[in-house]
XYZ file of C-alpha atoms in Angstrom:
569
model
C 0.040 -0.045 -0.057
C 1.167 3.549 -0.851
C 1.952 5.958 2.022
C -0.823 8.264 1.201
C -3.492 5.565 0.942
C -5.303 3.741 3.767
C -7.274 0.581 3.716
C -10.676 0.615 5.059
C -11.240 -0.378 8.568
C -13.230 -3.465 8.751
C -15.933 -4.696 11.258
C -14.830 -8.116 12.575
C -18.288 -8.999 13.985
C -19.416 -12.129 12.118
C -23.076 -11.893 13.061
C -25.129 -9.663 10.939
C -27.506 -7.236 12.576
C -31.150 -8.029 12.107
C -32.766 -5.180 13.920
C -30.585 -1.962 14.172
C -29.570 -0.200 11.075
C -25.923 -0.808 10.271
C -25.409 1.364 7.232
C -26.679 4.393 5.373
C -28.920 2.440 3.011
C -30.734 0.757 5.873
C -31.124 4.062 7.682
C -32.736 5.475 4.527
C -35.133 2.473 4.234
C -35.892 2.675 8.036
C -37.039 6.491 7.564
C -39.116 5.505 4.471
C -40.862 2.641 6.245
C -42.057 5.061 9.012
C -45.588 6.418 8.862
C -45.817 9.168 6.120
C -42.547 7.742 4.601
C -42.435 6.973 0.836
C -42.565 3.172 1.541
C -44.919 3.186 4.511
C -46.983 -0.041 4.358
C -44.977 -1.522 1.373
C -42.648 -4.483 1.043
C -39.023 -3.652 0.449
C -38.191 -4.925 -2.946
C -34.663 -4.835 -4.420
C -33.084 -6.445 -7.464
C -29.676 -7.895 -8.574
C -29.350 -7.093 -12.316
C -26.016 -8.571 -13.737
C -25.309 -8.353 -17.436
C -24.682 -11.938 -18.782
C -21.425 -11.302 -20.547
C -19.132 -12.688 -18.215
C -18.729 -14.581 -14.907
C -19.386 -12.905 -11.406
C -16.466 -11.555 -9.580
C -15.842 -10.638 -5.968
C -16.942 -7.115 -6.770
C -20.310 -8.338 -8.093
C -20.566 -10.355 -4.706
C -20.752 -7.139 -2.847
C -23.658 -5.853 -4.974
C -25.675 -9.060 -4.808
C -24.938 -9.427 -1.078
C -26.257 -5.827 -0.482
C -29.324 -6.475 -2.559
C -30.175 -9.800 -1.168
C -29.263 -9.247 2.377
C -31.290 -5.865 2.544
C -34.322 -7.788 1.320
C -33.770 -10.371 3.915
C -33.340 -7.834 6.697
C -36.679 -6.222 5.892
C -38.457 -9.561 5.190
C -38.745 -8.301 1.628
C -38.101 -9.447 -1.862
C -35.103 -9.536 -4.137
C -35.349 -10.288 -8.011
C -32.672 -11.666 -10.146
C -32.747 -10.142 -13.516
C -30.428 -10.635 -16.569
C -29.681 -7.212 -17.970
C -29.404 -8.551 -21.424
C -29.951 -5.380 -23.500
C -26.560 -5.704 -25.540
C -26.527 -8.749 -27.629
C -22.889 -8.431 -28.613
C -21.235 -10.418 -25.819
C -23.949 -11.977 -23.933
C -24.439 -15.746 -23.799
C -26.607 -18.369 -22.019
C -23.506 -19.839 -20.476
C -23.057 -16.791 -18.334
C -26.817 -16.845 -17.463
C -26.497 -20.217 -15.972
C -23.177 -19.559 -14.181
C -24.585 -16.463 -12.580
C -27.447 -18.447 -11.112
C -25.103 -21.076 -9.843
C -22.869 -18.658 -8.109
C -25.785 -16.747 -6.321
C -27.185 -20.104 -5.057
C -23.702 -21.036 -3.958
C -23.578 -17.774 -1.772
C -26.705 -19.000 -0.137
C -29.313 -16.483 -1.749
C -32.463 -17.342 -3.730
C -34.753 -15.292 -5.912
C -37.625 -17.775 -5.675
C -39.854 -17.380 -8.654
C -38.610 -13.791 -9.445
C -36.290 -14.557 -12.253
C -36.490 -12.108 -15.089
C -34.803 -10.868 -18.279
C -34.586 -7.237 -19.490
C -35.237 -8.651 -23.030
C -38.683 -9.715 -21.744
C -39.623 -6.012 -21.643
C -38.393 -5.041 -25.129
C -41.977 -4.596 -26.397
C -42.876 -2.409 -23.541
C -39.799 -0.428 -23.782
C -40.553 0.280 -27.467
C -43.934 1.392 -26.498
C -42.572 3.717 -23.763
C -40.153 5.228 -26.293
C -43.147 5.919 -28.632
C -44.886 7.510 -25.581
C -41.979 9.776 -25.080
C -41.823 10.782 -28.884
C -45.619 11.543 -28.750
C -44.958 13.748 -25.654
C -42.250 15.675 -27.465
C -39.599 14.248 -25.091
C -37.614 12.195 -27.705
C -36.677 12.461 -31.306
C -34.908 10.516 -34.008
C -31.436 11.915 -34.544
C -29.572 11.214 -37.918
C -26.367 12.779 -36.815
C -23.304 10.530 -36.663
C -21.841 9.347 -33.281
C -18.942 11.664 -33.820
C -21.217 14.689 -34.367
C -23.285 13.916 -31.355
C -20.180 13.477 -29.173
C -18.762 16.910 -30.492
C -22.248 18.584 -29.908
C -22.391 17.485 -26.196
C -20.299 20.275 -25.033
C -17.926 20.131 -22.039
C -18.405 20.640 -18.209
C -17.753 24.196 -18.887
C -19.673 24.837 -21.917
C -23.284 23.904 -22.893
C -23.864 21.459 -25.620
C -25.366 22.358 -29.034
C -28.793 21.344 -30.069
C -29.057 18.743 -32.900
C -30.529 19.931 -36.213
C -33.099 17.140 -35.863
C -34.039 18.070 -32.259
C -37.186 19.837 -33.351
C -38.301 17.604 -36.227
C -42.112 16.874 -36.182
C -43.372 14.172 -33.948
C -44.907 12.263 -36.879
C -41.716 12.276 -38.639
C -39.672 10.860 -35.624
C -42.499 8.082 -35.143
C -42.126 7.035 -38.806
C -38.394 7.042 -38.692
C -38.322 5.070 -35.279
C -40.638 2.468 -37.073
C -38.209 2.193 -40.009
C -35.265 1.751 -37.287
C -37.472 -1.130 -35.882
C -38.324 -2.705 -39.162
C -34.621 -3.153 -40.238
C -34.592 -0.477 -42.919
C -31.843 1.578 -41.190
C -28.053 0.600 -41.068
C -26.208 0.456 -37.818
C -25.117 3.946 -36.740
C -27.272 5.795 -39.281
C -29.998 6.902 -36.719
C -30.594 6.802 -33.006
C -33.484 7.848 -30.676
C -32.456 10.545 -28.254
C -34.374 11.906 -25.209
C -35.134 15.506 -25.393
C -34.131 16.948 -22.144
C -31.676 19.808 -21.619
C -28.453 20.416 -23.826
C -27.367 23.042 -21.141
C -27.642 20.796 -18.136
C -24.685 20.728 -15.764
C -25.007 16.864 -15.842
C -23.703 15.544 -18.979
C -26.027 12.488 -18.938
C -28.980 14.791 -19.294
C -27.880 16.406 -22.528
C -30.369 14.581 -24.828
C -28.917 11.157 -24.104
C -29.343 8.341 -26.683
C -31.912 5.853 -25.584
C -32.135 3.585 -28.596
C -29.682 2.520 -31.302
C -29.764 0.299 -34.251
C -27.835 -2.917 -33.932
C -28.309 -5.698 -36.431
C -27.075 -8.542 -34.050
C -28.843 -11.814 -33.018
C -29.928 -11.721 -29.406
C -29.381 -14.991 -27.415
C -33.128 -15.018 -26.300
C -35.021 -12.927 -28.924
C -33.084 -14.122 -31.988
C -33.376 -11.596 -34.916
C -36.807 -10.128 -33.834
C -35.138 -6.953 -32.882
C -32.604 -4.713 -34.563
C -32.952 -1.921 -32.378
C -31.873 -2.137 -28.687
C -32.378 0.191 -25.676
C -29.549 1.757 -23.909
C -28.966 0.776 -20.357
C -29.869 4.151 -18.816
C -33.254 4.069 -20.597
C -33.893 0.261 -19.983
C -32.929 -0.112 -16.316
C -35.435 2.319 -14.716
C -38.131 0.796 -16.803
C -37.264 -2.692 -15.744
C -37.197 -1.583 -11.989
C -40.637 0.201 -12.317
C -42.272 -2.709 -14.182
C -41.113 -5.159 -11.490
C -42.320 -2.896 -8.582
C -38.756 -2.365 -7.346
C -38.747 -0.013 -4.276
C -34.985 0.429 -3.910
C -32.690 0.221 -6.876
C -29.280 -0.301 -5.074
C -26.273 0.163 -7.414
C -22.701 1.138 -7.288
C -21.316 4.739 -7.051
C -20.540 5.175 -10.810
C -24.276 5.462 -11.413
C -24.763 8.485 -9.124
C -24.518 10.904 -11.956
C -27.049 8.894 -13.917
C -29.532 9.102 -11.149
C -31.334 12.387 -12.684
C -31.780 10.390 -15.864
C -33.146 7.332 -13.991
C -35.677 9.525 -12.332
C -36.535 11.530 -15.483
C -37.362 8.254 -17.289
C -39.759 6.773 -14.633
C -41.371 10.256 -14.124
C -42.113 10.701 -17.764
C -43.526 7.206 -18.818
C -46.801 5.565 -17.706
C -45.843 3.494 -14.881
C -47.189 3.440 -11.285
C -44.013 2.473 -9.382
C -41.395 5.066 -8.948
C -38.221 3.328 -7.582
C -35.522 5.225 -5.588
C -31.932 4.679 -6.703
C -29.376 4.621 -3.908
C -25.579 4.339 -4.723
C -22.945 2.701 -2.719
C -19.106 2.446 -3.117
C -18.110 -0.551 -5.342
C -15.494 -3.023 -3.863
C -11.932 -2.206 -4.641
C -9.167 -4.603 -3.766
C -5.413 -4.619 -3.868
C -3.492 -7.070 -6.055
C -6.361 -7.782 -8.494
C -8.291 -6.412 -11.396
C -12.141 -6.573 -11.553
C -12.753 -5.102 -14.991
C -14.705 -7.661 -17.123
C -12.808 -6.568 -20.216
C -9.404 -7.256 -18.476
C -10.562 -10.518 -16.994
C -11.819 -11.623 -20.472
C -8.354 -10.734 -21.972
C -6.604 -12.942 -19.328
C -8.916 -15.869 -20.373
C -8.783 -15.300 -24.201
C -5.048 -14.679 -24.222
C -4.465 -17.892 -22.242
C -2.764 -16.150 -19.458
C -5.071 -18.066 -17.202
C -6.761 -21.258 -17.726
C -10.374 -20.012 -17.805
C -12.906 -17.952 -15.917
C -12.576 -20.600 -13.118
C -8.821 -20.292 -12.880
C -8.207 -20.401 -9.081
C -6.147 -17.204 -9.321
C -9.039 -15.270 -10.863
C -11.288 -13.028 -8.528
C -14.340 -14.617 -10.145
C -16.677 -16.558 -7.745
C -16.039 -19.686 -9.910
C -12.277 -19.134 -9.357
C -12.701 -18.702 -5.739
C -14.851 -21.731 -5.436
C -12.253 -23.787 -7.215
C -9.553 -22.389 -4.984
C -11.477 -23.713 -2.114
C -13.256 -20.552 -0.817
C -16.391 -21.091 1.159
C -19.584 -19.081 0.831
C -19.579 -18.455 4.518
C -16.125 -16.771 4.201
C -17.191 -14.520 1.387
C -20.338 -13.465 3.286
C -18.322 -12.676 6.490
C -16.032 -10.707 4.311
C -18.828 -8.637 2.877
C -20.230 -8.164 6.364
C -16.883 -6.829 7.502
C -16.236 -4.520 4.632
C -19.579 -2.831 5.195
C -21.530 -0.387 2.923
C -20.381 3.157 2.454
C -20.487 6.001 0.070
C -16.701 6.664 0.250
C -14.604 4.809 -2.325
C -12.031 2.573 -0.635
C -9.542 -0.171 -1.145
C -9.598 -3.330 0.781
C -6.537 -5.536 1.585
C -6.677 -8.820 -0.070
C -5.331 -10.313 3.062
C -8.651 -9.537 4.755
C -10.524 -11.697 2.355
C -7.915 -14.511 3.248
C -8.243 -13.841 6.951
C -12.126 -14.443 6.699
C -11.412 -17.737 4.889
C -8.725 -18.861 7.161
C -10.949 -18.225 10.164
C -13.721 -20.144 8.689
C -11.592 -23.131 7.433
C -9.927 -23.400 10.777
C -13.265 -24.318 12.103
C -14.513 -26.566 9.441
C -11.479 -28.088 7.539
C -10.530 -31.768 8.238
C -6.991 -32.252 9.244
C -4.918 -34.551 7.191
C -1.159 -35.334 6.720
C 0.354 -34.581 3.119
C 4.080 -34.441 2.059
C 4.575 -32.066 -0.823
C 8.338 -32.445 -1.327
C 9.021 -35.985 -0.308
C 12.191 -37.732 0.898
C 12.285 -41.218 2.207
C 12.454 -42.002 5.931
C 13.432 -45.429 7.084
C 13.178 -46.504 10.750
C 15.956 -49.006 10.865
C 14.952 -50.621 14.253
C 11.420 -50.936 13.331
C 10.315 -54.607 12.227
C 10.101 -54.910 8.441
C 6.879 -56.613 8.399
C 5.241 -54.746 11.218
C 2.314 -52.481 10.480
C 0.369 -50.391 13.095
C -2.994 -48.462 13.156
C -2.739 -45.205 14.778
C -5.454 -42.781 15.802
C -5.350 -39.069 14.766
C -7.858 -36.293 15.300
C -9.942 -34.939 12.409
C -10.284 -31.427 13.757
C -9.208 -30.363 17.322
C -11.568 -27.186 16.805
C -14.733 -29.412 16.598
C -15.795 -31.438 19.480
C -17.752 -33.909 17.437
C -15.232 -34.157 14.448
C -14.064 -37.654 15.593
C -11.001 -39.394 14.888
C -9.456 -41.556 11.988
C -7.077 -44.346 11.504
C -3.736 -43.882 9.929
C -1.075 -46.511 9.009
C 2.467 -46.621 10.251
C 5.426 -48.754 9.081
C 9.136 -48.856 8.733
C 9.082 -46.877 5.520
C 7.762 -43.411 5.452
C 7.883 -40.137 3.614
C 8.728 -36.643 5.285
C 9.172 -33.200 3.861
C 12.613 -32.452 2.386
C 13.035 -29.350 4.548
C 12.218 -31.365 7.798
C 15.826 -32.672 7.604
C 19.012 -30.661 7.325
C 22.602 -31.794 7.169
C 23.966 -28.621 8.556
C 21.023 -26.988 10.536
C 21.000 -23.314 11.662
C 20.510 -22.473 15.322
C 17.056 -22.990 16.700
C 16.233 -25.548 14.085
C 14.232 -28.217 15.930
C 13.510 -30.720 13.148
C 15.552 -33.643 12.062
C 19.421 -33.516 11.856
C 21.942 -36.153 12.911
C 21.721 -37.001 16.447
C 18.444 -34.943 16.984
C 15.083 -36.295 18.011
C 11.634 -35.184 16.894
C 8.199 -36.727 17.244
C 6.357 -38.072 14.196
C 2.968 -36.551 14.545
C 0.652 -38.965 16.426
C 3.247 -41.624 16.345
C 6.756 -42.109 17.948
C 9.872 -40.163 18.775
C 12.657 -40.829 16.203
C 16.362 -39.900 16.105
C 18.218 -39.242 12.841
C 21.454 -41.549 12.613
C 22.412 -41.273 8.919
C 21.380 -40.160 5.428
C 21.954 -40.880 1.698
C 22.766 -38.365 -1.164
C 22.538 -38.399 -4.896
C 25.293 -37.310 -7.232
C 24.224 -33.628 -7.051
C 24.632 -33.678 -3.328
C 20.736 -33.737 -2.419
C 19.581 -35.714 0.385
C 17.372 -38.573 -0.847
C 16.887 -40.686 2.191
C 17.175 -40.351 5.985
C 17.630 -43.247 8.454
C 16.325 -43.053 11.916
C 15.937 -45.065 15.182
C 12.722 -44.951 16.961
C 11.984 -45.258 20.681
C 9.071 -47.720 21.057
C 8.239 -46.372 24.483
C 7.225 -43.053 23.255
C 3.901 -43.806 21.332
C 1.837 -40.719 21.391
C 0.063 -40.116 24.620
C -0.385 -37.854 27.519
C 2.616 -39.473 29.583
C 5.206 -39.463 26.795
C 8.339 -37.534 27.175
C 8.642 -34.409 25.239
C 10.779 -33.076 22.490
C 10.946 -29.680 20.809
C 10.105 -30.681 17.283
C 7.122 -32.416 15.723
C 6.924 -33.254 11.892
C 4.189 -34.736 9.799
C 4.757 -37.772 7.682
C 2.884 -40.370 5.561
C 3.235 -44.215 5.178
C 4.980 -45.236 2.133
C 2.828 -48.468 1.766
C -0.502 -46.841 1.877
C -0.038 -43.243 0.714
C -1.405 -41.885 -2.533
C 0.295 -39.780 -5.127
C -1.137 -36.592 -6.234
C -0.633 -33.413 -8.224
C -0.610 -30.299 -5.973
C -1.046 -26.784 -7.299
C 0.318 -23.860 -5.226
C -1.120 -20.462 -5.909
C -0.148 -16.925 -5.091
C -1.836 -13.804 -6.120
C -2.082 -13.249 -9.825
C -0.664 -9.855 -9.690
C 2.435 -8.639 -7.856
C 1.649 -4.922 -7.820
C -0.932 -3.576 -5.274
C -2.750 -1.716 -7.990
C -2.299 -3.109 -11.325
C -4.995 -0.956 -12.894
C -2.872 1.981 -12.379
C 0.053 0.515 -14.406
C 0.492 1.587 -18.108
C -0.229 -2.045 -19.096
C -1.815 -4.225 -16.254
C -0.384 -7.291 -17.719
C 3.134 -6.165 -16.817
C 2.228 -6.656 -13.158
C 1.494 -10.311 -13.511
C 3.163 -12.427 -10.873
C 5.459 -15.059 -12.585
C 5.247 -17.096 -9.529
C 1.470 -17.199 -9.231
C 1.356 -21.036 -9.918
C 3.684 -23.735 -8.847
C 2.764 -27.372 -9.818
C 4.086 -30.305 -7.767
C 3.637 -33.672 -9.399
C 4.736 -36.197 -6.818
C 3.182 -35.073 -3.553
C 2.468 -37.936 -1.066
C -0.867 -37.907 0.707
C -2.345 -39.705 3.489
C -4.467 -42.592 2.256
C -7.920 -41.242 3.214
C -7.307 -38.303 0.799
C -7.744 -40.787 -2.079
C -11.571 -40.644 -1.242
C -11.807 -36.822 -1.098
C -14.878 -35.416 -2.669
C -15.523 -31.966 -4.427
C -16.086 -29.306 -1.913
C -14.261 -31.045 0.964
C -11.791 -28.687 2.620
C -8.710 -29.989 4.270
C -5.894 -28.633 6.364
C -2.671 -30.259 5.405
C -0.851 -30.177 8.577
C 1.855 -27.440 8.911
C 1.190 -26.661 5.211
C -1.981 -24.839 4.728
C -5.512 -25.326 3.579
C -6.198 -27.415 0.344
C -9.195 -28.592 -1.656
C -9.691 -31.273 -4.310
C -9.743 -29.559 -7.794
C -13.363 -29.679 -8.980
C -12.321 -29.725 -12.659
C -9.184 -31.601 -13.304
C -8.964 -34.131 -10.465
C -9.909 -37.764 -11.220
C -9.697 -41.061 -9.240
C -6.616 -42.129 -11.161
C -5.070 -38.607 -11.176
C -5.638 -36.636 -7.959
C -5.353 -32.877 -8.111
C -5.342 -30.580 -5.082
C -5.245 -26.799 -4.968
C -3.842 -24.762 -2.274
C -6.425 -22.571 -0.826
C -4.644 -20.415 1.605
C -1.686 -20.661 3.969
C -1.781 -21.099 7.663
C -0.180 -17.797 8.562
C -2.584 -14.875 8.780
C -1.152 -11.734 7.093
C -4.128 -9.527 7.998
C -3.633 -6.923 10.696
C -6.840 -5.332 12.151
C -6.609 -1.613 12.075
C -7.347 -0.071 15.540
């Protein structure tokens, strides 16, 4: 973080408030629900309106959390609506993915699932209504001419030469646009508002354009499509939305939102309220940039575990509970802010510590032979599944003469305060015996390939055993399973890649390391999608939900054990 920047303080309370107002949006709603208020006697009704042109990311999660949780707080309703007014990059693949991600986070829209495209006929009729009222006109100026005539923040715009054309003429031309007789870019329909307005959005904005593109739902029925600023308030009004909660970049668009609903024949007059969108260090959340990462093969897909998409987070092993706790802690403000990525990891780590099953895994294996342990002897030992859960139970693990340990758990020339294995030193094998290193083998490059130990049979894990300073994990060679393990770091090394001249120059070259010969405790061979594990001493891991197969296990590292988040006082 730069010296002149501060990360937002976060609320570490994990239980959401259900009565008192916790943010400015709820305070507004509380006032409106009072006798005489705008919403007195009404049901609070919100909506989440994603555009189906990509996968949801952590920034979208804030918007959907605010809309759905606000409805929950007031025992109201929240609609899910696909804002499919732009057919160029929209696809049914994204429609299904969005629904899946919202359900994963624990929210549901029940029977209130809508498409903006379902209202195209009504939007067209509302456009005709505006023309008939003298509040819209067909403009034949080019896009360059319209842009040049808008003026600046210091100078008013210039009226189009077509602004005062007869109503009947605009109606006829708009009909020609609809019937396919007009080429793309030759005509637009503009609202007639105020070319001298201090708000650039009110200077006769374009509300319809010609676009001969097939739509994923309506096919080729339409060759004119409404602009977002015209369509969105109509959608909200038709669905009876009381509060249109959206991010702060739409604040300057609110006067146009109100203008539309106040000048068409709808009973419902929703209120738009804006909140600061989620900004996070060490990531990008522009759909365009995320799409580039996918299309250029920089990541393996929208669900790459390094992506900030909900699909990527899920594949990485994030839990919906952790994401919701993160959203609760971040809070809702009007002030733009940046959040430390480590806070998201903190929420995840706190959740996984309570729910993840403990297992032993060796990521960089070397052999360990216990020379005085009988060759044919096998033992069944008992290990806890999760010491944080009273009812998590225990499991059986096998023990024999031949084991694997982590490469860095033995050193030929150890530094001071190194309490793991070296010649003559004793350590405890987790849930097993105390062993002492007596010799080792090396390969031609000088790398240790095998360690030989002696064990003390009187030190089987128990309350009355003698103590040693070091405890290391291990797996049994005779029963362990081999797996591929993918170690992930953040995709970007720079705190704010969006501020770089080229955000791709900030990519972290070490964001992915693949280990092909990890040795895992036998029970991990039966892991299922969605099961979270703590690999003892190594971090939290999850079975990859895409590439893992019974004959080729793949585990992803979710997050490390060390918490890098520091709560700001």
